[in-house]
Amino acid sequence: VNFASREACNRCQAGKPMTRAHAGGRPIAGVDGNWACGECQNVNFASREACNRCQSAKPMMAAFRGRTAVGRPIAGVDGNWACAE
């Protein structure tokens, strides 16, 4: 299982499959690592480090979601993905 931020599999280097967030459209908070700004409630894509509306920094806790207690990714949570290869 790979973290959402990876564009290729950590083991075999196969490409990341396309998801709704990459295909276009508005981001949905909590899907594929997308996050809601704590200041203005705007929903931002996971790749943003600051809100695109008010420029508030991405919350630190957003970086730790989708992991087990020991830091491994969980497939399907916050955009983490399992390699098909």
Coordinates of N, CA and C in Angstrom, one line a residue:
V1 N 0.9 -1.2 0.0 CA 0.0 0.0 0.0 C 0.9 1.2 0.0
N2 N 0.5 2.2 -0.8 CA 1.3 3.4 -1.0 C 0.6 4.6 -0.4
F3 N 1.3 5.6 0.1 CA 0.7 6.9 0.5 C 0.2 7.6 -0.7
A4 N -0.8 8.5 -0.5 CA -1.4 9.2 -1.5 C -0.4 10.1 -2.3
S5 N 0.6 10.6 -1.6 CA 1.5 11.5 -2.2 C 2.4 10.8 -3.3
R6 N 2.5 9.5 -3.2 CA 3.4 8.8 -4.2 C 2.7 8.7 -5.6
E7 N 3.5 9.0 -6.6 CA 3.0 8.9 -8.0 C 3.3 7.6 -8.6
A8 N 4.2 6.8 -8.0 CA 4.5 5.4 -8.4 C 4.7 4.5 -7.2
C9 N 4.4 3.2 -7.4 CA 4.5 2.2 -6.4 C 5.9 2.2 -5.7
N10 N 5.9 2.2 -4.4 CA 7.2 2.1 -3.7 C 8.0 0.9 -4.0
R11 N 7.4 -0.2 -4.4 CA 8.1 -1.5 -4.6 C 8.4 -1.7 -6.1
C12 N 7.4 -1.5 -6.9 CA 7.7 -1.9 -8.3 C 7.7 -0.7 -9.3
Q13 N 7.5 0.5 -8.8 CA 7.5 1.7 -9.6 C 6.4 1.8 -10.7
A14 N 5.3 0.9 -10.5 CA 4.1 1.1 -11.4 C 3.5 2.4 -11.1
G15 N 2.9 3.0 -12.1 CA 2.2 4.3 -11.9 C 1.0 4.3 -11.1
K16 N 0.7 5.4 -10.4 CA -0.5 5.5 -9.6 C -1.7 5.6 -10.5
P17 N -2.7 4.8 -10.1 CA -4.0 4.8 -10.9 C -4.7 6.2 -10.8
M18 N -5.4 6.6 -11.8 CA -6.1 7.8 -11.8 C -7.3 7.7 -10.9
T19 N -7.6 8.8 -10.1 CA -8.7 8.9 -9.2 C -9.6 10.1 -9.6
R20 N -10.7 10.2 -8.9 CA -11.6 11.3 -9.2 C -10.9 12.6 -9.0
A21 N -10.1 12.8 -8.0 CA -9.4 14.0 -7.7 C -8.5 14.4 -8.9
H22 N -7.8 13.4 -9.5 CA -6.9 13.7 -10.6 C -7.7 14.0 -11.9
A23 N -8.9 13.4 -12.0 CA -9.7 13.5 -13.3 C -10.4 14.9 -13.4
G24 N -10.4 15.7 -12.4 CA -11.0 17.0 -12.5 C -12.2 17.1 -11.5
G25 N -12.7 18.3 -11.4 CA -13.8 18.5 -10.5 C -13.4 19.1 -9.2
R26 N -14.3 19.4 -8.3 CA -14.1 20.0 -7.0 C -13.6 19.0 -6.0
P27 N -12.7 19.4 -5.1 CA -12.2 18.5 -4.1 C -13.3 18.2 -3.0
I28 N -13.3 17.0 -2.4 CA -14.2 16.7 -1.4 C -13.4 16.5 -0.1
A29 N -13.7 17.2 1.0 CA -12.9 17.0 2.2 C -12.9 15.6 2.7
G30 N -11.7 15.1 3.0 CA -11.5 13.8 3.5 C -11.3 12.7 2.4
V31 N -11.5 13.1 1.2 CA -11.3 12.1 0.1 C -10.0 12.4 -0.6
D32 N -9.2 11.3 -0.7 CA -7.9 11.4 -1.4 C -7.0 12.4 -0.7
G33 N -7.1 12.7 0.6 CA -6.2 13.6 1.3 C -6.7 15.0 1.2
N34 N -7.8 15.3 0.5 CA -8.2 16.7 0.4 C -8.6 17.2 1.8
W35 N -8.5 18.5 2.1 CA -8.7 19.0 3.4 C -9.4 20.3 3.4
A36 N -10.2 20.5 4.5 CA -10.9 21.7 4.7 C -10.1 22.7 5.5
C37 N -10.1 24.0 5.1 CA -9.3 25.0 5.8 C -10.1 25.3 7.1
G38 N -9.3 25.4 8.2 CA -9.8 25.7 9.5 C -10.3 27.1 9.7
E39 N -9.8 28.0 8.8 CA -10.1 29.4 8.9 C -11.3 29.8 8.1
C40 N -11.4 29.4 6.8 CA -12.5 29.8 5.9 C -13.4 28.7 5.5
Q41 N -13.0 27.4 5.8 CA -13.8 26.2 5.5 C -13.7 25.8 4.0
N42 N -12.9 26.5 3.2 CA -12.7 26.1 1.8 C -12.1 24.7 1.8
V43 N -12.5 23.9 0.8 CA -11.9 22.6 0.7 C -10.8 22.6 -0.4
N44 N -9.6 22.1 0.0 CA -8.4 22.2 -0.8 C -8.0 20.8 -1.2
F45 N -7.4 20.7 -2.4 CA -6.8 19.5 -2.8 C -5.6 19.1 -1.9
A46 N -5.3 17.8 -1.8 CA -4.3 17.3 -0.9 C -2.9 17.9 -1.2
S47 N -2.7 18.2 -2.5 CA -1.3 18.7 -2.9 C -1.1 20.2 -2.4
R48 N -2.1 20.9 -2.0 CA -1.9 22.3 -1.5 C -1.3 22.3 -0.1
E49 N -0.3 23.2 0.1 CA 0.3 23.4 1.4 C -0.3 24.6 2.1
A50 N -1.1 25.4 1.4 CA -1.8 26.5 1.9 C -3.2 26.6 1.3
C51 N -4.2 27.1 1.9 CA -5.5 27.3 1.4 C -5.5 28.2 0.2
N52 N -6.1 27.8 -0.9 CA -6.1 28.7 -2.1 C -7.1 29.9 -2.0
R53 N -7.9 29.9 -0.9 CA -8.8 31.1 -0.7 C -8.1 32.1 0.2
C54 N -7.7 31.7 1.4 CA -7.2 32.6 2.4 C -5.7 32.5 2.7
Q55 N -5.0 31.5 2.1 CA -3.6 31.3 2.3 C -3.2 30.8 3.7
S56 N -4.1 30.3 4.5 CA -3.8 29.7 5.8 C -3.0 28.4 5.5
A57 N -2.1 28.1 6.3 CA -1.3 26.9 6.2 C -2.1 25.6 6.3
K58 N -1.7 24.6 5.6 CA -2.4 23.3 5.8 C -2.1 22.8 7.2
P59 N -3.2 22.3 7.9 CA -3.0 21.8 9.2 C -2.0 20.7 9.3
M60 N -1.2 20.7 10.4 CA -0.2 19.6 10.6 C -0.8 18.3 10.7
M61 N -1.9 18.1 11.3 CA -2.6 16.8 11.5 C -3.0 16.2 10.2
A62 N -3.2 17.0 9.2 CA -3.6 16.4 7.9 C -2.5 15.5 7.3
A63 N -1.3 15.8 7.7 CA -0.2 15.0 7.2 C -0.1 13.6 7.8
F64 N -0.8 13.4 9.0 CA -0.7 12.1 9.7 C -2.0 11.3 9.5
R65 N -3.0 11.8 8.9 CA -4.2 11.0 8.7 C -3.9 9.9 7.6
G66 N -4.7 8.8 7.7 CA -4.5 7.7 6.8 C -3.4 6.8 7.1
R67 N -2.8 6.8 8.3 CA -1.7 5.9 8.7 C -2.2 5.1 9.9
T68 N -1.5 4.0 10.1 CA -1.7 3.2 11.3 C -0.9 3.8 12.4
A69 N -1.0 3.2 13.6 CA -0.3 3.8 14.7 C 1.2 3.7 14.5
V70 N 1.7 2.8 13.6 CA 3.2 2.7 13.4 C 3.5 3.4 12.1
G71 N 2.6 4.1 11.4 CA 2.9 5.0 10.3 C 2.7 4.3 8.9
R72 N 2.2 3.1 8.9 CA 1.9 2.5 7.6 C 0.7 3.0 6.9
P73 N 0.6 3.2 5.6 CA -0.6 3.7 5.0 C -1.7 2.6 5.0
I74 N -3.0 3.0 4.9 CA -4.1 2.2 4.9 C -4.8 2.4 3.5
A75 N -4.9 1.4 2.7 CA -5.5 1.5 1.4 C -6.9 2.1 1.4
G76 N -7.1 3.0 0.6 CA -8.5 3.6 0.5 C -8.7 4.8 1.4
V77 N -7.8 5.0 2.4 CA -8.0 6.1 3.3 C -7.2 7.3 2.9
D78 N -7.8 8.5 2.7 CA -7.2 9.7 2.3 C -6.3 9.6 1.1
G79 N -6.8 8.8 0.1 CA -6.1 8.6 -1.2 C -5.0 7.6 -1.2
N80 N -4.7 7.0 -0.1 CA -3.7 5.9 -0.1 C -4.1 4.8 -1.0
W81 N -3.2 4.2 -1.7 CA -3.6 3.2 -2.8 C -2.7 2.0 -2.8
A82 N -3.4 0.9 -3.2 CA -2.7 -0.4 -3.3 C -2.3 -0.6 -4.8
C83 N -1.1 -1.0 -5.0 CA -0.6 -1.3 -6.4 C -1.3 -2.5 -7.0
A84 N -1.7 -2.4 -8.3 CA -2.3 -3.4 -9.0 C -1.4 -4.5 -9.5
E85 N -0.1 -4.2 -9.5 CA 0.9 -5.1 -10.0 C 1.2 -6.2 -9.1

